[in-house]
């Protein structure tokens, strides 16, 4: 645990660097990739948050999908603007997670993983079969992010990729700061205790069930926020996007960077996993095989993630979970 | 009415017994080496492809191809344990690394099958054509062979676990690996054998299902249903796997007939959800037990 000051300074420097990126990168294609990096890093942060509390969820993509669908439906059926639909979809996703989590969090460990896998699949089936969600074709023509009008001064339009990049940067920081606040408050200490040794934590008076449920709900709300952005950025969503494979990729992003690094790890991991195949122009067919091999090698030889190479001091730190 | 019930029960038994085998194999792997082996479904796919390749491409007899698919998946499972999971099993907090490594294996096998065999699915001719009538109930010979083979293998598995030396060693290791090694049991060997047996069961199930359904690279998705069965029956219980598999098979068979395939699936999820709400550990599981710790 780093001190709060170090964390604030680190976050400021990171923000500054990330905000400078559009000055260098001009190509819309690469901007799009960077936006995807930001969104996936948000999802990977969610994974790390749940992992801290000892929950390994294979259903993150399902909540990402719930956020996307809820936001799309709110915008299309109720004519809400993005700025209303986004927080609402995060809240609704959190509420759904609360209802489901009440049952799921009861038996963590293998049971939880199995149940989240099944949940992920049920979500895809539900999106695909219920008429409300538009079937396998999904929902199309979702309105883009509404412009912000500041009276008498200027208005911000979210048409260019650069503007979307700043929006995802803002959302990423929002989630990062939100999660960091949870980490440094008493909740973070409770999660850490649960992650290290649940039985000991319980005997010290930490209500495991309640804190795990909190982690599940907070993480799912964060995933819902990312989903809302995704729906409005892409303009169309389809159920198969949100399957279990997506969650596996989210795990890879987090683990490649290092699960001991809740903010920087996901960025590095997502950056490498998304940009390197694009730059190297690896054939789409063999890309999953390389990813799979990479996963196995990573687990065998670098279980702490790439960032652990940089910080010698944290050599003995091990992933919580 | 009675004949209809009999017909549906036979259909349900056919599919249910395959799930029993699959769930039994995965329960072994979950309980003895404690590997959350998410690549399990891909071994099912591999078994089906080997049977298809053996009978259709190389014109081998059905049973020789079946034995080939059992052997190949078993050996591959044991090797995958020795090459990957052996090294991360004894690390502290091995839970996440094991899942991640299994996910890697899953991706490699899935995409490998897609590259080698292509995306299209392959049907194959039934090896045992014909129908048999028992009174009013009409059963295809193929289904009967499937049921008999599945029962036979379940019996063999029971004998293996309960009566043989390696079965006793497996149970000892699942109880306490370090203590059992004091008794002269080599845990690594037992783990390898268990992974082999589990994956071979998966390959066998794939083999006997290949003539019934078409063979395709996304057969590995069956892992979800197998996990459902295990959830239903209880994580640590072999008998639970049997019970869960049969309940699933019968529910699906009766549900398909009375309310249609899609609704049957949703009904199944509902039933399992309700059972888990009241019995979080599954039907025969122990709610307090947590295999991860």
Coordinates of C-alpha atoms in Angstrom, one line a residue:
Chain A
X1 CA 0.0 0.0 0.0
X2 CA 1.5 3.2 -1.1
X3 CA 0.8 6.4 0.8
X4 CA -2.1 8.6 -0.3
X5 CA 0.2 11.4 -1.4
X6 CA 2.3 9.2 -3.6
X7 CA -0.9 7.9 -5.1
X8 CA -2.3 11.4 -5.8
X9 CA 1.0 12.5 -7.4
X10 CA 1.2 9.3 -9.5
X11 CA -2.4 9.8 -10.7
X12 CA -1.7 13.4 -11.6
X13 CA 1.4 12.6 -13.6
X14 CA -0.4 9.7 -15.3
X15 CA -3.3 12.0 -16.2
X16 CA -1.0 14.6 -17.6
X17 CA 0.9 12.1 -19.8
X18 CA -2.4 10.5 -21.0
X19 CA -3.9 13.9 -21.8
X20 CA -0.8 14.8 -24.0
X21 CA -1.2 11.7 -26.1
X22 CA -3.6 13.3 -28.8
X23 CA -0.9 15.9 -29.5
X24 CA 1.4 13.1 -30.8
X25 CA -1.1 10.6 -32.2
X26 CA -3.0 12.0 -35.1
X27 CA -4.3 8.9 -36.9
X28 CA -8.0 8.3 -36.1
X29 CA -7.4 4.5 -36.3
X30 CA -4.8 4.6 -33.6
X31 CA -7.0 7.0 -31.5
X32 CA -9.7 4.4 -31.8
X33 CA -7.4 1.7 -30.5
X34 CA -6.4 4.0 -27.6
X35 CA -10.0 4.5 -26.8
X36 CA -10.5 0.7 -26.7
X37 CA -7.4 0.5 -24.4
X38 CA -9.1 3.0 -22.0
X39 CA -12.4 1.1 -21.9
X40 CA -10.8 -2.3 -21.5
X41 CA -8.5 -0.9 -18.8
X42 CA -11.7 0.1 -16.9
X43 CA -13.0 -3.4 -17.1
X44 CA -9.6 -4.8 -16.0
X45 CA -9.7 -2.5 -13.0
X46 CA -13.1 -4.0 -12.1
X47 CA -11.5 -7.4 -12.2
X48 CA -8.8 -6.4 -9.9
X49 CA -11.3 -4.8 -7.5
X50 CA -13.3 -8.0 -7.2
X51 CA -10.1 -10.0 -6.9
X52 CA -9.0 -8.0 -3.9
X53 CA -12.0 -9.2 -2.1
X54 CA -11.2 -12.8 -3.2
X55 CA -13.9 -13.0 -5.9
X56 CA -12.7 -14.2 -9.3
X57 CA -15.5 -13.3 -11.6
X58 CA -15.9 -14.7 -15.1
X59 CA -19.0 -12.7 -15.6
X60 CA -17.7 -9.2 -15.9
X61 CA -18.6 -9.0 -19.6
X62 CA -22.2 -9.7 -18.6
X63 CA -22.4 -6.6 -16.5
X64 CA -20.6 -4.6 -19.1
X65 CA -23.3 -5.8 -21.5
X66 CA -26.1 -5.0 -19.0
X67 CA -24.7 -1.5 -18.8
X68 CA -24.5 -1.2 -22.6
X69 CA -28.1 -2.5 -23.1
X70 CA -29.6 -0.4 -20.3
X71 CA -28.0 2.7 -21.6
X72 CA -29.0 2.1 -25.2
X73 CA -32.6 1.4 -24.1
X74 CA -32.7 4.4 -21.9
X75 CA -31.5 6.6 -24.8
X76 CA -33.7 5.1 -27.4
X77 CA -37.0 4.4 -25.6
X78 CA -37.0 7.2 -23.0
X79 CA -35.0 9.7 -25.1
X80 CA -32.6 10.4 -22.3
X81 CA -29.3 12.1 -23.2
X82 CA -26.0 10.2 -22.7
X83 CA -25.3 12.3 -19.6
X84 CA -28.4 11.0 -17.9
X85 CA -28.3 7.5 -19.3
X86 CA -24.7 6.8 -18.3
X87 CA -25.0 7.3 -14.5
X88 CA -28.5 5.7 -14.6
X89 CA -27.1 2.6 -16.4
X90 CA -24.3 2.4 -13.9
X91 CA -26.8 2.5 -11.0
X92 CA -29.1 0.0 -12.6
X93 CA -26.2 -2.4 -13.3
X94 CA -25.2 -2.0 -9.7
X95 CA -28.7 -2.8 -8.6
X96 CA -28.9 -5.9 -10.8
X97 CA -25.5 -6.9 -9.4
X98 CA -26.9 -6.5 -5.9
X99 CA -29.9 -8.8 -6.6
X100 CA -27.7 -11.5 -8.3
X101 CA -24.8 -11.0 -5.9
X102 CA -27.0 -11.8 -2.8
X103 CA -27.1 -15.4 -4.1
X104 CA -23.8 -15.7 -5.8
X105 CA -21.5 -14.3 -3.2
X106 CA -22.8 -16.8 -0.6
X107 CA -20.3 -19.5 -1.7
X108 CA -17.0 -18.0 -3.0
X109 CA -14.3 -20.0 -4.5
X110 CA -15.0 -22.6 -7.2
X111 CA -18.8 -22.1 -6.7
X112 CA -18.6 -18.4 -7.5
X113 CA -16.5 -18.9 -10.6
X114 CA -18.9 -21.5 -11.9
X115 CA -21.9 -19.4 -11.2
X116 CA -20.4 -16.3 -12.9
X117 CA -19.5 -18.4 -16.0
X118 CA -23.1 -19.5 -16.1
X119 CA -24.3 -16.0 -15.5
X120 CA -22.2 -14.7 -18.3
X121 CA -23.8 -17.2 -20.7
X122 CA -27.3 -16.7 -19.4
X123 CA -26.9 -12.9 -20.0
X124 CA -25.9 -13.5 -23.6
X125 CA -28.8 -15.9 -24.1
X126 CA -31.2 -13.4 -22.6
X127 CA -29.9 -10.5 -24.8
X128 CA -30.3 -12.8 -27.8
X129 CA -33.7 -14.2 -27.1
X130 CA -35.7 -11.5 -25.4
X131 CA -37.5 -9.2 -27.9
X132 CA -36.8 -6.2 -25.8
X133 CA -33.0 -6.5 -26.5
X134 CA -33.4 -6.9 -30.2
X135 CA -32.4 -10.6 -30.6
X136 CA -29.1 -11.7 -32.2
X137 CA -28.9 -8.6 -34.3
X138 CA -28.7 -6.5 -31.2
X139 CA -29.6 -2.8 -31.0
X140 CA -28.5 -0.4 -33.7
X141 CA -28.6 3.4 -34.3
X142 CA -27.9 4.2 -30.6
X143 CA -27.5 8.0 -30.5
X144 CA -23.9 9.2 -30.1
X145 CA -22.7 11.0 -27.1
X146 CA -24.6 14.3 -26.8
X147 CA -22.6 17.5 -27.1
X148 CA -22.1 19.7 -24.0
X149 CA -23.3 23.3 -24.5
X150 CA -21.8 25.8 -22.1
X151 CA -23.9 29.0 -22.6
X152 CA -22.1 32.0 -24.2
X153 CA -18.8 30.3 -24.3
X154 CA -18.5 27.2 -26.4
X155 CA -19.9 23.7 -26.9
X156 CA -18.0 20.4 -26.9
X157 CA -19.0 18.0 -29.7
X158 CA -18.1 14.3 -29.4
X159 CA -17.7 13.7 -33.1
X160 CA -14.0 13.3 -33.5
X161 CA -12.0 10.5 -32.0
X162 CA -9.9 12.9 -30.0
X163 CA -13.0 14.2 -28.2
X164 CA -14.1 10.6 -27.4
X165 CA -10.6 9.9 -26.2
X166 CA -10.8 12.7 -23.7
X167 CA -14.2 11.4 -22.6
X168 CA -12.9 7.9 -22.0
X169 CA -9.9 9.4 -20.2
X170 CA -12.4 11.3 -18.0
X171 CA -14.4 8.2 -17.3
X172 CA -11.3 6.1 -16.7
X173 CA -10.1 8.6 -14.2
X174 CA -13.5 8.8 -12.6
X175 CA -13.5 5.0 -12.1
X176 CA -9.8 5.0 -11.0
X177 CA -10.4 7.6 -8.4
X178 CA -13.6 6.0 -7.2
X179 CA -11.9 2.6 -6.8
X180 CA -8.9 4.2 -5.2
X181 CA -11.1 5.9 -2.7
X182 CA -12.6 2.5 -1.9
X183 CA -9.1 1.1 -1.6
X184 CA -7.9 3.7 0.9
X185 CA -11.0 3.8 3.0
X186 CA -11.9 1.1 5.5
X187 CA -13.5 -0.9 2.8
X188 CA -10.2 -1.4 1.0
X189 CA -8.6 -2.6 4.2
X190 CA -11.4 -5.1 4.8
X191 CA -11.1 -6.3 1.2
X192 CA -7.3 -6.7 1.6
X193 CA -7.9 -8.7 4.8
X194 CA -10.5 -10.9 3.1
X195 CA -8.2 -11.5 0.1
X196 CA -5.3 -12.5 2.3
X197 CA -7.1 -14.8 4.6
X198 CA -10.9 -14.9 4.8
X199 CA -11.1 -17.0 7.9
X200 CA -8.8 -14.8 9.9
X201 CA -10.6 -11.7 8.6
X202 CA -13.9 -13.2 9.7
X203 CA -12.6 -14.0 13.2
X204 CA -11.5 -10.4 13.5
X205 CA -15.0 -9.2 12.9
X206 CA -15.0 -8.4 9.2
X207 CA -18.4 -9.3 7.7
X208 CA -17.1 -11.2 4.7
X209 CA -20.4 -11.6 3.0
X210 CA -21.3 -7.9 3.1
X211 CA -17.8 -6.7 2.0
X212 CA -17.7 -9.2 -0.8
X213 CA -21.1 -8.1 -2.0
X214 CA -20.0 -4.5 -1.8
X215 CA -17.0 -5.3 -4.0
X216 CA -19.3 -7.2 -6.5
X217 CA -21.7 -4.3 -6.7
X218 CA -19.1 -1.5 -7.0
X219 CA -17.2 -3.5 -9.6
X220 CA -20.3 -4.2 -11.6
X221 CA -21.4 -0.6 -11.6
X222 CA -18.0 0.3 -12.9
X223 CA -18.3 -2.3 -15.7
X224 CA -21.8 -0.9 -16.4
X225 CA -20.3 2.6 -16.9
X226 CA -17.8 1.2 -19.4
X227 CA -20.7 -0.6 -21.2
X228 CA -22.7 2.7 -21.4
X229 CA -19.7 4.4 -23.1
X230 CA -19.3 1.5 -25.4
X231 CA -22.9 1.5 -26.6
X232 CA -22.9 5.2 -27.4
X233 CA -19.4 5.2 -28.9
X234 CA -20.1 2.3 -31.2
X235 CA -23.7 3.1 -31.9
X236 CA -24.6 -0.6 -32.2
X237 CA -24.4 -3.5 -29.8
X238 CA -24.8 -7.3 -30.4
X239 CA -25.2 -9.9 -27.7
X240 CA -22.2 -12.1 -28.6
X241 CA -19.8 -9.2 -27.9
X242 CA -20.5 -9.8 -24.2
X243 CA -19.6 -13.5 -23.9
X244 CA -17.2 -15.3 -21.6
X245 CA -14.3 -14.9 -24.0
X246 CA -14.4 -11.2 -23.5
X247 CA -14.0 -11.7 -19.8
X248 CA -11.0 -13.9 -20.4
X249 CA -9.4 -11.1 -22.3
X250 CA -10.2 -8.7 -19.4
X251 CA -8.4 -11.1 -17.1
X252 CA -5.4 -11.2 -19.5
X253 CA -5.2 -7.3 -19.5
X254 CA -5.2 -7.3 -15.7
X255 CA -2.7 -10.1 -15.2
X256 CA -0.3 -9.0 -17.9
X257 CA 0.1 -5.6 -16.2
X258 CA 0.1 -7.2 -12.8
X259 CA -2.8 -7.6 -10.4
X260 CA -0.8 -5.9 -7.7
X261 CA -1.1 -2.6 -9.6
X262 CA -4.8 -1.6 -9.6
X263 CA -4.6 1.4 -12.0
X264 CA -1.3 1.2 -13.9
X265 CA -1.4 -2.5 -14.4
X266 CA -4.7 -2.5 -16.5
X267 CA -3.5 0.4 -18.7
X268 CA -0.2 -1.3 -19.5
X269 CA -1.8 -4.7 -20.0
X270 CA -4.6 -3.4 -22.3
X271 CA -2.1 -1.2 -24.2
X272 CA 0.2 -4.1 -25.0
X273 CA -2.6 -6.6 -25.7
X274 CA -4.5 -4.3 -28.0
X275 CA -1.8 -2.4 -29.8
X276 CA 0.9 -5.0 -30.3
X277 CA -1.1 -7.4 -32.4
X278 CA -2.4 -4.4 -34.5
X279 CA 1.1 -3.0 -35.1
X280 CA 2.6 -6.4 -35.9
X281 CA -0.3 -7.2 -38.1
X282 CA -0.6 -10.7 -36.7
X283 CA -3.1 -12.8 -38.7
X284 CA -6.5 -12.9 -36.9
X285 CA -6.5 -16.7 -36.9
X286 CA -3.4 -17.3 -34.9
X287 CA -3.8 -14.4 -32.5
X288 CA -5.8 -16.4 -29.9
X289 CA -3.2 -19.2 -30.0
X290 CA -0.4 -16.7 -29.3
X291 CA -2.6 -15.1 -26.5
X292 CA -3.2 -18.5 -24.9
X293 CA 0.5 -19.4 -25.0
X294 CA 1.3 -15.9 -23.6
X295 CA -1.1 -16.6 -20.7
X296 CA 0.5 -19.9 -19.8
X297 CA 4.0 -18.5 -20.1
X298 CA 3.0 -15.5 -18.0
X299 CA 1.6 -17.6 -15.2
X300 CA 4.6 -19.9 -15.2
X301 CA 7.4 -17.3 -15.4
X302 CA 6.0 -13.9 -14.5
X303 CA 3.0 -14.4 -12.2
X304 CA 3.2 -10.9 -10.8
X305 CA 2.8 -9.2 -14.2
X306 CA 5.1 -7.0 -16.3
X307 CA 5.2 -4.1 -13.8
X308 CA 6.8 -6.3 -11.2
X309 CA 9.9 -6.3 -13.3
X310 CA 10.2 -2.5 -12.8
X311 CA 9.7 -2.4 -9.1
X312 CA 12.3 -4.5 -7.4
X313 CA 11.1 -3.2 -4.0
X314 CA 7.8 -5.1 -4.5
X315 CA 9.5 -8.3 -5.4
X316 CA 7.9 -10.1 -2.6
X317 CA 4.5 -8.6 -3.1
X318 CA 2.2 -11.2 -4.4
X319 CA -1.2 -11.0 -6.1
X320 CA -4.1 -10.8 -3.8
X321 CA -6.7 -13.3 -4.3
Chain B
X1 CA -49.4 -41.9 -21.8
X2 CA -47.1 -44.4 -20.1
X3 CA -45.3 -45.1 -23.4
X4 CA -44.8 -41.4 -23.9
X5 CA -43.3 -41.1 -20.4
X6 CA -41.1 -44.1 -21.1
X7 CA -40.0 -42.6 -24.4
X8 CA -39.1 -39.3 -22.8
X9 CA -37.2 -41.1 -19.9
X10 CA -35.1 -43.1 -22.4
X11 CA -34.3 -39.9 -24.3
X12 CA -33.5 -38.1 -21.1
X13 CA -31.3 -41.0 -19.9
X14 CA -29.3 -40.9 -23.1
X15 CA -28.4 -37.2 -22.8
X16 CA -28.3 -37.3 -19.0
X17 CA -25.8 -40.2 -18.8
X18 CA -23.4 -38.3 -21.1
X19 CA -23.6 -35.4 -18.7
X20 CA -23.0 -37.7 -15.8
X21 CA -19.8 -38.9 -17.4
X22 CA -18.7 -35.4 -18.2
X23 CA -19.5 -34.1 -14.7
X24 CA -17.8 -37.1 -13.0
X25 CA -14.6 -36.4 -14.9
X26 CA -14.6 -32.7 -14.0
X27 CA -15.5 -33.4 -10.4
X28 CA -12.4 -35.7 -10.2
X29 CA -10.2 -32.9 -11.6
X30 CA -11.8 -30.3 -9.3
X31 CA -11.4 -32.4 -6.2
X32 CA -8.1 -34.2 -6.6
X33 CA -5.6 -32.0 -8.3
X34 CA -7.9 -29.0 -7.5
X35 CA -7.5 -27.6 -10.9
X36 CA -10.3 -25.4 -12.2
X37 CA -10.0 -27.0 -15.6
X38 CA -11.9 -24.7 -17.9
X39 CA -10.3 -26.4 -21.0
X40 CA -12.4 -29.5 -20.2
X41 CA -14.9 -28.8 -22.9
X42 CA -12.2 -28.7 -25.5
X43 CA -11.2 -32.3 -24.6
X44 CA -14.8 -33.3 -25.3
X45 CA -14.4 -31.6 -28.7
X46 CA -11.1 -33.3 -29.3
X47 CA -12.6 -36.7 -28.5
X48 CA -15.4 -36.1 -31.0
X49 CA -13.0 -35.0 -33.7
X50 CA -10.7 -38.0 -33.2
X51 CA -13.7 -40.3 -33.5
X52 CA -14.9 -38.5 -36.6
X53 CA -11.4 -38.6 -38.1
X54 CA -11.0 -42.2 -37.3
X55 CA -14.2 -43.5 -38.7
X56 CA -14.8 -41.1 -41.6
X57 CA -11.3 -40.2 -42.8
X58 CA -9.4 -43.4 -41.9
X59 CA -12.3 -45.9 -42.1
X60 CA -11.4 -47.5 -38.8
X61 CA -14.0 -49.5 -36.9
X62 CA -16.1 -47.4 -34.4
X63 CA -14.7 -49.0 -31.3
X64 CA -11.1 -48.7 -32.3
X65 CA -11.6 -45.0 -33.0
X66 CA -13.4 -44.6 -29.6
X67 CA -10.4 -46.2 -27.8
X68 CA -8.1 -44.0 -29.8
X69 CA -10.0 -40.9 -28.7
X70 CA -10.0 -42.0 -25.0
X71 CA -6.3 -42.7 -25.1
X72 CA -5.4 -39.5 -26.9
X73 CA -7.4 -37.2 -24.6
X74 CA -6.3 -39.0 -21.5
X75 CA -2.6 -38.8 -22.4
X76 CA -2.9 -35.2 -23.4
X77 CA -4.7 -34.4 -20.2
X78 CA -1.9 -36.0 -18.1
X79 CA 0.8 -34.2 -20.1
X80 CA -0.9 -30.9 -19.7
X81 CA -0.9 -31.4 -16.0
X82 CA 2.8 -32.3 -15.9
X83 CA 3.8 -29.4 -18.2
X84 CA 1.7 -26.6 -16.8
X85 CA -0.3 -27.2 -13.6
X86 CA 2.5 -29.2 -11.8
X87 CA 4.5 -26.0 -11.6
X88 CA 1.8 -23.7 -10.2
X89 CA 0.0 -26.1 -8.0
X90 CA 2.1 -25.7 -5.0
X91 CA 2.5 -22.0 -5.2
X92 CA 0.7 -20.0 -2.5
X93 CA -2.5 -18.5 -3.8
X94 CA -2.5 -20.8 -6.8
X95 CA -6.2 -20.2 -7.5
X96 CA -5.9 -17.5 -10.1
X97 CA -2.8 -18.8 -11.9
X98 CA -4.4 -22.2 -12.4
X99 CA -7.6 -20.7 -13.9
X100 CA -5.6 -18.4 -16.1
X101 CA -3.4 -21.2 -17.3
X102 CA -6.4 -23.3 -18.0
X103 CA -8.0 -20.4 -20.0
X104 CA -4.8 -20.2 -22.0
X105 CA -5.0 -23.9 -22.8
X106 CA -8.6 -23.5 -23.7
X107 CA -7.9 -20.7 -26.2
X108 CA -5.1 -22.7 -27.8
X109 CA -7.1 -25.8 -28.2
X110 CA -10.2 -24.0 -29.4
X111 CA -8.4 -21.9 -32.0
X112 CA -6.2 -24.8 -33.0
X113 CA -9.3 -26.9 -33.8
X114 CA -10.7 -24.0 -35.8
X115 CA -7.5 -23.7 -37.8
X116 CA -7.1 -27.5 -38.4
X117 CA -10.7 -28.5 -39.0
X118 CA -12.3 -25.3 -40.2
X119 CA -15.4 -23.6 -39.0
X120 CA -17.9 -25.9 -40.6
X121 CA -19.5 -28.7 -38.7
X122 CA -19.2 -32.3 -39.9
X123 CA -22.0 -34.7 -39.6
X124 CA -21.3 -38.4 -39.7
X125 CA -23.3 -41.5 -40.6
X126 CA -24.8 -43.5 -37.7
X127 CA -22.7 -46.6 -36.9
X128 CA -25.7 -48.4 -35.5
X129 CA -28.7 -47.8 -37.7
X130 CA -32.1 -49.3 -37.0
X131 CA -34.8 -49.1 -34.4
X132 CA -35.9 -51.4 -31.6
X133 CA -39.4 -51.6 -30.2
X134 CA -40.1 -52.4 -26.6
X135 CA -43.9 -52.6 -26.6
X136 CA -44.9 -49.0 -27.4
X137 CA -41.5 -47.5 -26.9
X138 CA -39.3 -47.0 -29.9
X139 CA -35.6 -46.6 -29.3
X140 CA -32.9 -46.2 -31.9
X141 CA -30.1 -48.7 -31.6
X142 CA -27.6 -45.8 -31.5
X143 CA -29.2 -44.4 -28.4
X144 CA -29.2 -47.8 -26.8
X145 CA -25.5 -48.3 -27.5
X146 CA -24.8 -44.9 -26.1
X147 CA -26.7 -45.7 -22.9
X148 CA -25.1 -49.1 -22.5
X149 CA -21.6 -47.6 -23.1
X150 CA -22.2 -44.8 -20.7
X151 CA -23.4 -47.1 -18.0
X152 CA -20.5 -49.4 -18.6
X153 CA -18.0 -46.6 -18.2
X154 CA -19.7 -45.3 -15.1
X155 CA -19.4 -48.8 -13.6
X156 CA -15.7 -49.0 -14.5
X157 CA -15.2 -45.6 -13.0
X158 CA -16.9 -46.7 -9.8
X159 CA -14.7 -49.8 -9.5
X160 CA -11.6 -47.8 -10.3
X161 CA -12.3 -45.3 -7.6
X162 CA -13.6 -47.7 -4.9
X163 CA -11.8 -51.0 -5.4
X164 CA -8.3 -50.4 -6.9
X165 CA -5.1 -49.3 -5.4
X166 CA -4.9 -46.1 -7.6
X167 CA -8.5 -45.3 -6.7
X168 CA -7.7 -45.5 -3.0
X169 CA -4.6 -43.4 -3.6
X170 CA -6.7 -40.8 -5.4
X171 CA -9.1 -40.5 -2.5
X172 CA -6.2 -40.3 0.0
X173 CA -4.6 -37.5 -2.0
X174 CA -7.8 -35.6 -2.3
X175 CA -8.1 -35.8 1.5
X176 CA -4.6 -34.6 2.4
X177 CA -1.8 -34.6 -0.2
X178 CA 1.1 -34.1 2.2
X179 CA 0.0 -36.8 4.6
X180 CA -0.7 -39.3 1.8
X181 CA 2.8 -38.8 0.5
X182 CA 4.1 -40.0 3.9
X183 CA 2.3 -43.3 3.2
X184 CA 4.3 -43.9 0.1
X185 CA 1.8 -42.4 -2.4
X186 CA 3.3 -40.2 -5.1
X187 CA 0.9 -37.3 -5.4
X188 CA 2.3 -36.1 -8.7
X189 CA 1.6 -39.4 -10.3
X190 CA -1.8 -39.6 -8.8
X191 CA -2.6 -36.1 -10.1
X192 CA -1.4 -37.0 -13.5
X193 CA -3.5 -40.2 -13.5
X194 CA -6.5 -38.2 -12.3
X195 CA -6.2 -35.6 -15.0
X196 CA -5.7 -38.4 -17.5
X197 CA -8.8 -40.2 -16.3
X198 CA -10.9 -37.0 -16.2
X199 CA -9.9 -35.9 -19.7
X200 CA -10.3 -39.4 -21.0
X201 CA -13.9 -39.4 -19.7
X202 CA -14.5 -36.1 -21.5
X203 CA -13.0 -37.6 -24.7
X204 CA -15.1 -40.7 -24.4
X205 CA -18.2 -38.6 -24.0
X206 CA -17.2 -36.6 -27.0
X207 CA -16.6 -39.8 -28.9
X208 CA -20.0 -41.3 -28.2
X209 CA -21.8 -38.1 -28.9
X210 CA -20.1 -37.5 -32.2
X211 CA -22.5 -39.7 -34.2
X212 CA -25.5 -38.2 -32.4
X213 CA -24.7 -34.5 -33.0
X214 CA -22.5 -32.9 -35.6
X215 CA -18.9 -32.3 -34.8
X216 CA -17.8 -28.7 -34.7
X217 CA -15.1 -26.6 -33.1
X218 CA -17.5 -24.8 -30.7
X219 CA -18.6 -28.1 -29.1
X220 CA -16.3 -27.0 -26.2
X221 CA -19.1 -24.8 -25.0
X222 CA -20.6 -27.8 -23.3
X223 CA -18.4 -26.9 -20.3
X224 CA -21.1 -24.5 -19.3
X225 CA -23.8 -27.2 -19.0
X226 CA -21.3 -29.5 -17.2
X227 CA -20.6 -26.8 -14.7
X228 CA -24.3 -26.4 -14.2
X229 CA -24.6 -30.1 -13.5
X230 CA -21.8 -29.9 -11.0
X231 CA -23.4 -26.8 -9.3
X232 CA -26.6 -28.7 -9.1
X233 CA -25.2 -31.8 -7.7
X234 CA -22.7 -30.4 -5.3
X235 CA -19.1 -29.5 -5.9
X236 CA -17.3 -32.3 -4.1
X237 CA -19.7 -35.1 -4.6
X238 CA -19.5 -37.9 -7.2
X239 CA -23.0 -39.0 -6.4
X240 CA -24.1 -35.4 -6.8
X241 CA -22.6 -35.4 -10.3
X242 CA -24.7 -38.5 -11.2
X243 CA -27.8 -37.0 -9.7
X244 CA -27.3 -33.6 -11.4
X245 CA -26.6 -35.2 -14.8
X246 CA -29.8 -37.3 -14.6
X247 CA -32.0 -34.4 -13.4
X248 CA -30.6 -32.2 -16.2
X249 CA -31.2 -34.9 -18.9
X250 CA -34.7 -35.6 -17.8
X251 CA -35.6 -31.9 -17.4
X252 CA -34.4 -31.2 -20.8
X253 CA -36.1 -34.2 -22.4
X254 CA -39.5 -33.6 -20.8
X255 CA -39.1 -29.8 -21.2
X256 CA -38.4 -30.1 -25.0
X257 CA -41.5 -32.2 -25.4
X258 CA -43.9 -30.1 -23.3
X259 CA -42.7 -26.5 -23.5
X260 CA -40.1 -26.2 -26.2
X261 CA -36.4 -26.0 -26.3
X262 CA -35.8 -22.4 -25.4
X263 CA -38.3 -22.4 -22.5
X264 CA -36.9 -25.7 -21.3
X265 CA -33.4 -24.1 -21.0
X266 CA -34.8 -21.1 -19.1
X267 CA -36.9 -23.4 -16.8
X268 CA -33.7 -25.4 -16.1
X269 CA -31.8 -22.2 -15.1
X270 CA -34.7 -21.2 -12.9
X271 CA -34.9 -24.6 -11.2
X272 CA -31.1 -24.6 -10.6
X273 CA -31.3 -21.0 -9.3
X274 CA -34.0 -21.9 -6.8
X275 CA -32.1 -25.0 -5.6
X276 CA -29.0 -23.0 -5.2
X277 CA -30.7 -20.2 -3.3
X278 CA -31.9 -22.7 -0.6
X279 CA -28.9 -25.0 -0.8
X280 CA -25.8 -23.0 -1.9
X281 CA -23.6 -26.0 -1.9
X282 CA -25.7 -27.9 -4.3
X283 CA -27.9 -31.0 -3.7
X284 CA -25.3 -33.2 -2.1
X285 CA -22.6 -30.7 -1.5
X286 CA -21.5 -29.2 1.8
X287 CA -22.2 -25.4 1.8
X288 CA -19.3 -24.7 4.1
X289 CA -16.7 -26.4 1.9
X290 CA -14.6 -24.2 -0.2
X291 CA -12.2 -26.0 -2.5
X292 CA -10.2 -22.9 -3.1
X293 CA -8.7 -22.8 0.4

